[in-house]
Amino acid sequence: MSSPQPWVGPLSHRVQQLAPSATLHVSQRAAALRAQGHTVVDLGAGEPGLPTPACIVQAARDALNRDDIGRYTPVAGIPSLREAACVKFARDQKLTYDSQHILVTPGAKAALALALEALVNPGDEVILFAPYWTSYSALIRLAGGTPVIVPTRAQEDYLPRMEAVRQALSPKTKAILLNSPSNPAGAVWPQERLQELVQLSARQAVWLISDEIYGRIVFDAAEHTSPASLSRDAWERTIVIDGVSKTHAMTGWRIGLAAGPANVITAMTKLQSQRFTCATAVAQHAAAFALREPPPVADAIKKMTHAYQQRRDAVTRWAATLPRVTCHKPQGAFYLLLDCSAYIGRSIGGIPIDNDITLANALLEQARVAAVPGTVFGQPGTLRLSFAAPDHELQQGMERIEEWLRRKTL
Ligand code: PMP
Ligand code: GLU
């Protein structure tokens, strides 16, 4: 007798329509190939290859000795972390907040999800600038909203034209989601441009969700400005998203921050109490130490950002020598967006390249380098390389990509 088929139960439309995070998926595929014995270079992952600074890890070890470390923390976060976040926002973004304006979440992604859930009604629109981080569109849809995409161009430093923003605004617009420095283009909004956006959005009193997670990773003369710092009105309309994942090399600790006016932070805290309870206690203690930024932490951040700047210089110099590829020098974050559109419709080493997804797959299969196809960022024809990978991997990745692109192209 044949064994009965297992019951495969029906799932929600919500989850059926959802694609898994492409950025995380690419790295997991690279890890799976490594586990099979292949030497894969992972330039897909948007996470620091450097370890969490030892002094932050030590702060977590110390916190493990606390009697209350195994308990739930307050939903909005431990008082010392919320206070440290206020110190951080005043120091780094010239923003004045009290603890009541701060919510600690399990990663910045959770802070974004809660912000969208707190603001968006079904049918509301949220404006995004392409290329945008892949999870934004998914999170907007999960909250019941509709992403409205405003394109930007490399020749215009990946900053939107205000006329295009004006046209995208509609009576249904609930929020504008911006990300400076940006993932994946490394665009940094200058203060004057932000001022224009603030003024334009004031007419309709829409929310600004400002993802500033890469705020400390800026290069050359670029300066990070928070829209919330530009006026009282902007402060009242902005939810700042931040965290320790990138600046402090703490992706796995899962600590994010949301800062904003008390009404929206209270609403997001209510949502968190039902969804996640609170962020992990020990990680909160480590983050409280990190955000106060005692000298050893400041020193570690300086070294890491210096390393990113050197890698940024090296990868942009290298990319300029590649056949048929162009790129724009990133001003912040740790990604290089390669415009590979000249390869689409051709073949490389006998493999037909229909689009950036087949290009990324072929690069992984043939050259064993993981990169993220630009389609998932709303920028088809491009590939995103992360230069947060350790130096030796980055070097090896560049050599492999170059060798592969120089194969016979038809
Ligand atoms: N925002 C941007 C722009 C990101 O690139 C990421 C990627 N990690 C996040 C938010 C989420 O950060 P976290 O890992 O803290 O959830
Ligand atoms: N933000 C990173 C990236 O873009 C990490 C992965 C993720 O959370 O999407 O690759």
Short mmCIF file of C-alpha atoms and ligand atoms in Angstrom, two decimals:
data_model
loop_
_atom_site.label_atom_id
_atom_site.label_comp_id
_atom_site.label_asym_id
_atom_site.label_seq_id
_atom_site.Cartn_x
_atom_site.Cartn_y
_atom_site.Cartn_z
CA MET A 1 0.00 0.00 0.00
CA SER A 2 1.38 3.41 -0.94
CA SER A 3 1.84 5.81 1.96
CA PRO A 4 -0.71 8.66 2.03
CA GLN A 5 0.37 12.00 0.58
CA PRO A 6 1.21 14.49 3.34
CA TRP A 7 -1.34 17.28 3.67
CA VAL A 8 -0.03 20.52 2.16
CA GLY A 9 -2.24 23.18 3.67
CA PRO A 10 -3.27 26.39 1.94
CA LEU A 11 -1.26 29.54 2.67
CA SER A 12 -2.30 33.18 2.72
CA HIS A 13 -2.33 35.30 -0.43
CA ARG A 14 -0.01 37.64 1.43
CA VAL A 15 2.76 35.08 1.72
CA GLN A 16 2.15 33.57 -1.70
CA GLN A 17 2.68 36.94 -3.32
CA LEU A 18 5.83 37.61 -1.31
CA ALA A 19 9.27 36.89 -2.76
CA PRO A 20 12.01 35.98 -0.26
CA SER A 21 14.57 38.71 0.42
CA ALA A 22 16.83 38.53 -2.63
CA THR A 23 19.80 40.05 -0.81
CA LEU A 24 19.70 37.40 1.90
CA HIS A 25 18.91 34.69 -0.68
CA VAL A 26 22.03 35.43 -2.76
CA SER A 27 24.31 35.02 0.25
CA GLN A 28 22.55 31.86 1.33
CA ARG A 29 23.07 30.40 -2.13
CA ALA A 30 26.75 31.31 -1.92
CA ALA A 31 26.97 29.62 1.50
CA ALA A 32 25.26 26.49 0.14
CA LEU A 33 27.76 26.26 -2.74
CA ARG A 34 30.61 26.68 -0.24
CA ALA A 35 29.18 23.86 1.85
CA GLN A 36 29.40 21.66 -1.29
CA GLY A 37 33.13 22.44 -1.49
CA HIS A 38 33.12 25.30 -4.06
CA THR A 39 35.26 28.34 -3.36
CA VAL A 40 32.68 31.06 -3.75
CA VAL A 41 33.42 34.75 -3.24
CA ASP A 42 30.40 36.41 -1.65
CA LEU A 43 30.01 40.01 -2.77
CA GLY A 44 26.25 39.68 -2.34
CA ALA A 45 25.90 40.09 1.40
CA GLY A 46 25.34 43.62 2.60
CA GLU A 47 27.08 43.03 5.86
CA PRO A 48 30.44 44.00 7.30
CA GLY A 49 33.00 41.23 6.93
CA LEU A 50 34.85 42.66 9.92
CA PRO A 51 34.07 41.28 13.40
CA THR A 52 32.02 43.21 15.96
CA PRO A 53 34.56 45.32 17.92
CA ALA A 54 35.91 43.30 20.88
CA CYS A 55 34.96 45.97 23.45
CA ILE A 56 31.28 45.70 22.40
CA VAL A 57 31.40 41.91 22.69
CA GLN A 58 32.93 42.37 26.16
CA ALA A 59 30.04 44.66 27.16
CA ALA A 60 27.66 41.83 26.20
CA ARG A 61 29.72 39.35 28.29
CA ASP A 62 29.48 41.68 31.26
CA ALA A 63 25.72 42.03 30.75
CA LEU A 64 25.32 38.24 30.89
CA ASN A 65 26.16 38.42 34.60
CA ARG A 66 23.12 40.59 35.34
CA ASP A 67 20.34 38.95 37.36
CA ASP A 68 17.69 40.28 34.98
CA ILE A 69 19.39 39.28 31.71
CA GLY A 70 17.01 36.38 31.13
CA ARG A 71 13.89 38.53 31.50
CA TYR A 72 11.73 40.47 29.09
CA THR A 73 12.86 44.05 28.83
CA PRO A 74 10.46 47.00 28.56
CA VAL A 75 8.74 46.78 25.14
CA ALA A 76 10.34 50.01 23.89
CA GLY A 77 13.81 48.96 25.07
CA ILE A 78 15.98 49.19 28.18
CA PRO A 79 16.24 52.75 29.57
CA SER A 80 20.05 52.87 29.16
CA LEU A 81 19.79 52.04 25.45
CA ARG A 82 17.03 54.57 24.78
CA GLU A 83 19.15 57.20 26.57
CA ALA A 84 22.24 56.15 24.60
CA ALA A 85 20.19 56.46 21.39
CA CYS A 86 19.31 60.06 22.33
CA VAL A 87 23.03 60.77 22.83
CA LYS A 88 23.79 59.16 19.45
CA PHE A 89 21.10 61.11 17.55
CA ALA A 90 22.26 64.41 19.09
CA ARG A 91 25.92 63.66 18.29
CA ASP A 92 25.58 62.15 14.81
CA GLN A 93 22.45 63.74 13.33
CA LYS A 94 21.99 66.92 15.42
CA LEU A 95 18.57 65.62 16.46
CA THR A 96 16.99 66.30 19.84
CA TYR A 97 14.99 63.40 21.23
CA ASP A 98 13.98 62.17 24.71
CA SER A 99 13.64 58.51 25.56
CA GLN A 100 9.88 58.69 24.83
CA HIS A 101 10.81 59.37 21.18
CA ILE A 102 12.87 56.18 20.83
CA LEU A 103 11.84 52.59 20.10
CA VAL A 104 14.37 49.73 20.12
CA THR A 105 13.47 46.94 17.69
CA PRO A 106 14.91 43.55 16.64
CA GLY A 107 16.92 45.08 13.75
CA ALA A 108 16.27 48.12 11.58
CA LYS A 109 14.12 46.01 9.28
CA ALA A 110 11.64 45.52 12.12
CA ALA A 111 11.65 49.28 12.78
CA LEU A 112 10.77 49.89 9.12
CA ALA A 113 8.02 47.27 9.18
CA LEU A 114 6.48 48.76 12.34
CA ALA A 115 6.70 52.32 10.97
CA LEU A 116 4.87 51.28 7.79
CA GLU A 117 2.29 49.29 9.72
CA ALA A 118 1.68 52.25 12.01
CA LEU A 119 1.11 54.69 9.12
CA VAL A 120 -0.30 52.87 6.11
CA ASN A 121 -3.95 52.08 5.46
CA PRO A 122 -4.96 49.72 2.64
CA GLY A 123 -4.60 51.58 -0.65
CA ASP A 124 -2.24 54.25 0.69
CA GLU A 125 0.80 55.08 -1.42
CA VAL A 126 4.40 55.29 -0.29
CA ILE A 127 6.94 57.00 -2.54
CA LEU A 128 10.30 55.29 -3.07
CA PHE A 129 13.34 56.31 -5.11
CA ALA A 130 14.80 53.69 -7.45
CA PRO A 131 17.25 52.07 -7.08
CA TYR A 132 15.85 51.22 -3.65
CA TRP A 133 16.68 48.57 -1.08
CA THR A 134 14.73 45.47 -2.05
CA SER A 135 12.84 45.03 1.25
CA TYR A 136 11.18 48.47 1.06
CA SER A 137 8.70 47.50 -1.63
CA ALA A 138 7.92 44.17 0.10
CA LEU A 139 7.38 45.84 3.49
CA ILE A 140 5.12 48.53 1.98
CA ARG A 141 2.98 45.84 0.36
CA LEU A 142 2.88 43.74 3.54
CA ALA A 143 1.52 46.82 5.33
CA GLY A 144 -1.25 47.04 2.70
CA GLY A 145 0.25 49.98 0.83
CA THR A 146 1.32 50.55 -2.77
CA PRO A 147 4.89 51.52 -3.59
CA VAL A 148 5.12 54.44 -6.05
CA ILE A 149 8.54 54.41 -7.63
CA VAL A 150 10.34 57.59 -8.68
CA PRO A 151 13.36 56.76 -10.86
CA THR A 152 16.77 58.41 -10.49
CA ARG A 153 19.77 58.43 -12.84
CA ALA A 154 23.47 57.78 -12.30
CA GLN A 155 24.24 61.01 -14.24
CA GLU A 156 22.20 62.90 -11.63
CA ASP A 157 23.97 61.24 -8.68
CA TYR A 158 20.96 58.97 -8.17
CA LEU A 159 18.98 61.86 -6.71
CA PRO A 160 15.39 62.43 -7.86
CA ARG A 161 14.18 65.48 -9.74
CA MET A 162 11.77 67.44 -7.57
CA GLU A 163 9.41 67.68 -10.53
CA ALA A 164 9.20 63.88 -10.58
CA VAL A 165 8.45 63.83 -6.85
CA ARG A 166 5.75 66.45 -7.33
CA GLN A 167 4.15 64.29 -10.01
CA ALA A 168 4.34 61.17 -7.82
CA LEU A 169 2.55 62.85 -4.90
CA SER A 170 -1.16 62.12 -4.88
CA PRO A 171 -4.02 62.45 -2.37
CA LYS A 172 -3.24 58.82 -1.44
CA THR A 173 0.42 59.49 -0.58
CA LYS A 174 0.98 58.64 3.08
CA ALA A 175 4.76 58.72 3.24
CA ILE A 176 8.01 59.17 1.36
CA LEU A 177 10.67 56.59 2.19
CA LEU A 178 14.20 57.83 1.65
CA ASN A 179 17.57 56.28 2.32
CA SER A 180 20.73 58.35 2.51
CA PRO A 181 23.43 57.11 2.11
CA SER A 182 21.57 54.68 -0.09
CA ASN A 183 21.65 50.97 -0.63
CA PRO A 184 22.41 50.01 -3.43
CA ALA A 185 23.66 53.21 -5.19
CA GLY A 186 25.63 54.91 -2.38
CA ALA A 187 23.77 58.18 -3.08
CA VAL A 188 23.99 60.85 -0.36
CA TRP A 189 21.35 63.57 -0.31
CA PRO A 190 22.90 67.03 0.04
CA GLN A 191 21.22 69.30 2.57
CA GLU A 192 19.70 71.63 -0.07
CA ARG A 193 18.03 68.73 -1.86
CA LEU A 194 16.59 67.44 1.38
CA GLN A 195 15.32 70.92 2.14
CA GLU A 196 13.48 70.92 -1.20
CA LEU A 197 11.94 67.54 -0.43
CA VAL A 198 10.88 68.69 3.03
CA GLN A 199 9.21 71.79 1.59
CA LEU A 200 7.50 69.87 -1.18
CA SER A 201 6.15 67.22 1.18
CA ALA A 202 5.02 69.86 3.72
CA ARG A 203 2.32 71.06 1.33
CA GLN A 204 0.57 67.72 1.69
CA ALA A 205 1.77 67.00 5.22
CA VAL A 206 3.04 63.52 4.31
CA TRP A 207 5.30 61.49 6.57
CA LEU A 208 8.99 61.04 5.84
CA ILE A 209 10.54 57.71 6.75
CA SER A 210 14.26 58.36 6.70
CA ASP A 211 16.46 55.26 6.76
CA GLU A 212 19.81 56.52 8.07
CA ILE A 213 21.41 53.18 8.83
CA TYR A 214 24.48 54.04 6.70
CA GLY A 215 24.69 57.62 8.06
CA ARG A 216 28.21 57.20 9.44
CA ILE A 217 29.60 55.53 6.31
CA VAL A 218 30.24 58.53 4.04
CA PHE A 219 33.24 59.26 1.81
CA ASP A 220 35.27 62.26 0.67
CA ALA A 221 33.45 65.51 1.38
CA ALA A 222 29.98 63.94 1.58
CA GLU A 223 28.05 64.77 4.74
CA HIS A 224 25.07 62.98 6.11
CA THR A 225 22.06 65.16 6.97
CA SER A 226 18.83 63.97 8.52
CA PRO A 227 15.68 65.60 7.12
CA ALA A 228 14.38 65.73 10.71
CA SER A 229 17.16 68.21 11.56
CA LEU A 230 16.01 70.78 9.00
CA SER A 231 13.00 72.34 10.75
CA ARG A 232 10.49 71.76 13.52
CA ASP A 233 7.91 70.77 10.90
CA ALA A 234 10.30 68.22 9.38
CA TRP A 235 11.08 66.80 12.84
CA GLU A 236 7.35 66.33 13.47
CA ARG A 237 6.83 64.50 10.18
CA THR A 238 9.91 62.26 10.18
CA ILE A 239 10.52 58.79 11.55
CA VAL A 240 14.27 58.16 11.58
CA ILE A 241 15.36 54.53 11.19
CA ASP A 242 18.82 53.61 12.41
CA GLY A 243 20.70 50.87 14.21
CA VAL A 244 24.02 49.21 14.92
CA SER A 245 24.06 46.58 12.15
CA LYS A 246 26.29 48.46 9.71
CA THR A 247 28.36 51.09 11.55
CA HIS A 248 29.20 48.74 14.41
CA ALA A 249 29.41 45.48 12.41
CA MET A 250 26.55 44.01 14.46
CA THR A 251 24.14 42.55 11.87
CA GLY A 252 23.59 39.34 13.85
CA TRP A 253 22.81 41.09 17.13
CA ARG A 254 19.50 42.33 15.68
CA ILE A 255 19.16 45.79 17.19
CA GLY A 256 17.42 48.60 15.31
CA LEU A 257 16.11 52.01 16.31
CA ALA A 258 13.16 54.18 15.38
CA ALA A 259 13.03 57.81 16.49
CA GLY A 260 10.19 60.23 15.97
CA PRO A 261 7.35 62.18 17.52
CA ALA A 262 5.77 60.55 20.58
CA ASN A 263 2.43 59.66 18.92
CA VAL A 264 3.98 57.48 16.22
CA ILE A 265 6.59 55.93 18.54
CA THR A 266 3.81 55.05 21.00
CA ALA A 267 1.81 53.48 18.16
CA MET A 268 4.83 51.48 16.96
CA THR A 269 5.52 50.37 20.56
CA LYS A 270 1.93 49.08 20.80
CA LEU A 271 2.49 47.10 17.58
CA GLN A 272 5.81 45.76 18.87
CA SER A 273 4.13 44.62 22.12
CA GLN A 274 1.89 42.36 20.03
CA ARG A 275 4.43 41.33 17.39
CA PHE A 276 7.89 40.94 18.91
CA THR A 277 7.62 41.86 22.66
CA CYS A 278 11.09 43.40 22.73
CA ALA A 279 14.59 43.11 21.29
CA THR A 280 16.99 40.59 22.88
CA ALA A 281 18.12 41.78 26.32
CA VAL A 282 21.83 41.02 26.00
CA ALA A 283 22.05 42.62 22.56
CA GLN A 284 20.37 45.75 23.95
CA HIS A 285 23.07 46.08 26.63
CA ALA A 286 25.81 45.67 24.01
CA ALA A 287 24.15 48.30 21.80
CA ALA A 288 23.80 50.75 24.73
CA PHE A 289 27.57 50.53 25.22
CA ALA A 290 28.21 50.85 21.47
CA LEU A 291 26.00 53.91 20.91
CA ARG A 292 27.58 55.94 23.72
CA GLU A 293 30.73 55.48 21.71
CA PRO A 294 33.54 55.40 24.26
CA PRO A 295 37.03 55.86 22.70
CA PRO A 296 37.62 52.19 21.78
CA VAL A 297 34.29 52.09 19.89
CA ALA A 298 34.99 55.43 18.19
CA ASP A 299 38.39 54.10 17.19
CA ALA A 300 36.94 50.87 15.77
CA ILE A 301 34.33 52.81 13.74
CA LYS A 302 37.01 55.12 12.38
CA LYS A 303 39.12 52.12 11.28
CA MET A 304 36.15 50.40 9.64
CA THR A 305 34.97 53.47 7.73
CA HIS A 306 38.54 54.14 6.63
CA ALA A 307 38.73 50.55 5.32
CA TYR A 308 35.42 51.04 3.41
CA GLN A 309 36.71 54.24 1.85
CA GLN A 310 39.89 52.48 0.67
CA ARG A 311 37.88 49.60 -0.75
CA ARG A 312 35.46 52.03 -2.41
CA ASP A 313 38.44 53.71 -4.10
CA ALA A 314 39.90 50.37 -5.19
CA VAL A 315 36.64 48.95 -6.61
CA THR A 316 35.71 52.13 -8.49
CA ARG A 317 39.21 52.32 -10.04
CA TRP A 318 38.94 48.67 -11.02
CA ALA A 319 35.38 48.99 -12.40
CA ALA A 320 36.52 51.81 -14.70
CA THR A 321 38.82 49.32 -16.47
CA LEU A 322 36.13 46.68 -17.10
CA PRO A 323 34.88 46.13 -20.64
CA ARG A 324 31.34 47.48 -21.42
CA VAL A 325 30.62 48.32 -17.77
CA THR A 326 30.01 51.73 -16.20
CA CYS A 327 29.51 52.75 -12.62
CA HIS A 328 28.96 55.83 -10.49
CA LYS A 329 31.29 56.46 -7.56
CA PRO A 330 29.35 55.79 -4.35
CA GLN A 331 29.42 58.61 -1.79
CA GLY A 332 28.42 56.40 1.12
CA ALA A 333 27.37 52.90 2.30
CA PHE A 334 29.36 49.92 1.01
CA TYR A 335 27.94 48.93 -2.36
CA LEU A 336 29.01 49.42 -5.96
CA LEU A 337 26.26 49.37 -8.57
CA LEU A 338 27.68 48.22 -11.90
CA ASP A 339 25.71 49.12 -15.01
CA CYS A 340 26.02 45.97 -17.10
CA SER A 341 23.18 46.76 -19.51
CA ALA A 342 25.59 46.51 -22.49
CA TYR A 343 25.80 42.74 -21.84
CA ILE A 344 22.05 42.15 -21.93
CA GLY A 345 21.06 40.34 -25.12
CA ARG A 346 24.64 39.09 -25.66
CA SER A 347 26.42 35.95 -24.48
CA ILE A 348 29.46 35.60 -22.26
CA GLY A 349 31.61 32.47 -22.68
CA GLY A 350 28.74 30.85 -24.59
CA ILE A 351 26.08 31.61 -21.94
CA PRO A 352 23.19 33.77 -23.19
CA ILE A 353 22.56 36.81 -20.98
CA ASP A 354 18.85 37.76 -21.18
CA ASN A 355 18.78 40.09 -18.18
CA ASP A 356 20.63 40.96 -14.97
CA ILE A 357 19.20 37.91 -13.21
CA THR A 358 20.72 35.51 -15.74
CA LEU A 359 23.89 37.61 -15.58
CA ALA A 360 24.13 37.21 -11.78
CA ASN A 361 23.35 33.49 -12.05
CA ALA A 362 26.00 32.97 -14.74
CA LEU A 363 28.54 34.92 -12.69
CA LEU A 364 27.86 32.64 -9.74
CA GLU A 365 27.83 29.41 -11.74
CA GLN A 366 30.83 30.16 -13.94
CA ALA A 367 33.04 32.54 -11.98
CA ARG A 368 31.82 31.61 -8.50
CA VAL A 369 31.17 35.18 -7.43
CA ALA A 370 27.88 36.10 -5.73
CA ALA A 371 26.38 39.50 -6.61
CA VAL A 372 22.82 40.80 -6.42
CA PRO A 373 20.91 41.49 -9.68
CA GLY A 374 19.69 45.10 -9.91
CA THR A 375 16.12 44.08 -10.84
CA VAL A 376 15.43 43.43 -7.15
CA PHE A 377 16.35 47.08 -6.45
CA GLY A 378 14.15 48.37 -9.27
CA GLN A 379 17.24 48.97 -11.47
CA PRO A 380 17.36 46.28 -14.18
CA GLY A 381 20.61 45.88 -16.11
CA THR A 382 22.79 46.40 -13.06
CA LEU A 383 24.64 44.22 -10.55
CA ARG A 384 25.31 45.20 -6.93
CA LEU A 385 28.66 44.27 -5.42
CA SER A 386 29.20 44.67 -1.68
CA PHE A 387 32.63 45.96 -0.75
CA ALA A 388 32.03 45.26 2.93
CA ALA A 389 33.54 41.83 2.23
CA PRO A 390 37.05 41.26 3.67
CA ASP A 391 39.93 42.65 1.54
CA HIS A 392 41.23 39.30 0.27
CA GLU A 393 37.73 38.21 -0.82
CA LEU A 394 37.11 41.49 -2.54
CA GLN A 395 40.42 41.19 -4.39
CA GLN A 396 39.64 37.64 -5.46
CA GLY A 397 36.12 38.65 -6.49
CA MET A 398 37.42 41.49 -8.67
CA GLU A 399 39.92 39.17 -10.38
CA ARG A 400 37.28 36.54 -11.09
CA ILE A 401 34.71 39.02 -12.43
CA GLU A 402 37.28 40.63 -14.68
CA GLU A 403 38.52 37.29 -16.05
CA TRP A 404 34.90 36.24 -16.69
CA LEU A 405 33.85 39.46 -18.42
CA ARG A 406 36.91 39.21 -20.67
CA ARG A 407 35.76 35.81 -21.97
CA LYS A 408 34.42 35.72 -25.49
CA THR A 409 31.39 37.98 -25.74
CA LEU A 410 29.04 37.78 -28.69
N1 PMP B 1 17.98 49.55 5.75
C1 PMP B 1 18.88 49.35 4.79
C2 PMP B 1 19.04 50.39 3.73
C3 PMP B 1 19.64 48.17 4.75
O1 PMP B 1 20.53 48.00 3.77
C4 PMP B 1 19.43 47.20 5.72
C5 PMP B 1 20.18 45.90 5.60
N2 PMP B 1 20.56 45.28 6.64
C6 PMP B 1 18.48 47.46 6.73
C7 PMP B 1 17.77 48.63 6.71
C8 PMP B 1 18.15 46.48 7.80
O2 PMP B 1 19.08 46.46 8.83
P1 PMP B 1 19.00 45.39 9.99
O3 PMP B 1 19.98 44.32 9.64
O4 PMP B 1 19.39 46.15 11.24
O5 PMP B 1 17.61 44.88 10.06
N1 GLU B 2 20.78 45.03 3.92
C1 GLU B 2 21.70 44.05 3.50
C2 GLU B 2 21.67 43.92 1.99
O1 GLU B 2 21.09 44.73 1.32
C3 GLU B 2 21.57 42.76 4.27
C4 GLU B 2 20.52 41.80 3.83
C5 GLU B 2 19.13 42.28 4.08
O2 GLU B 2 18.76 42.51 5.22
O3 GLU B 2 18.49 42.50 3.06
O4 GLU B 2 22.29 43.03 1.47
#
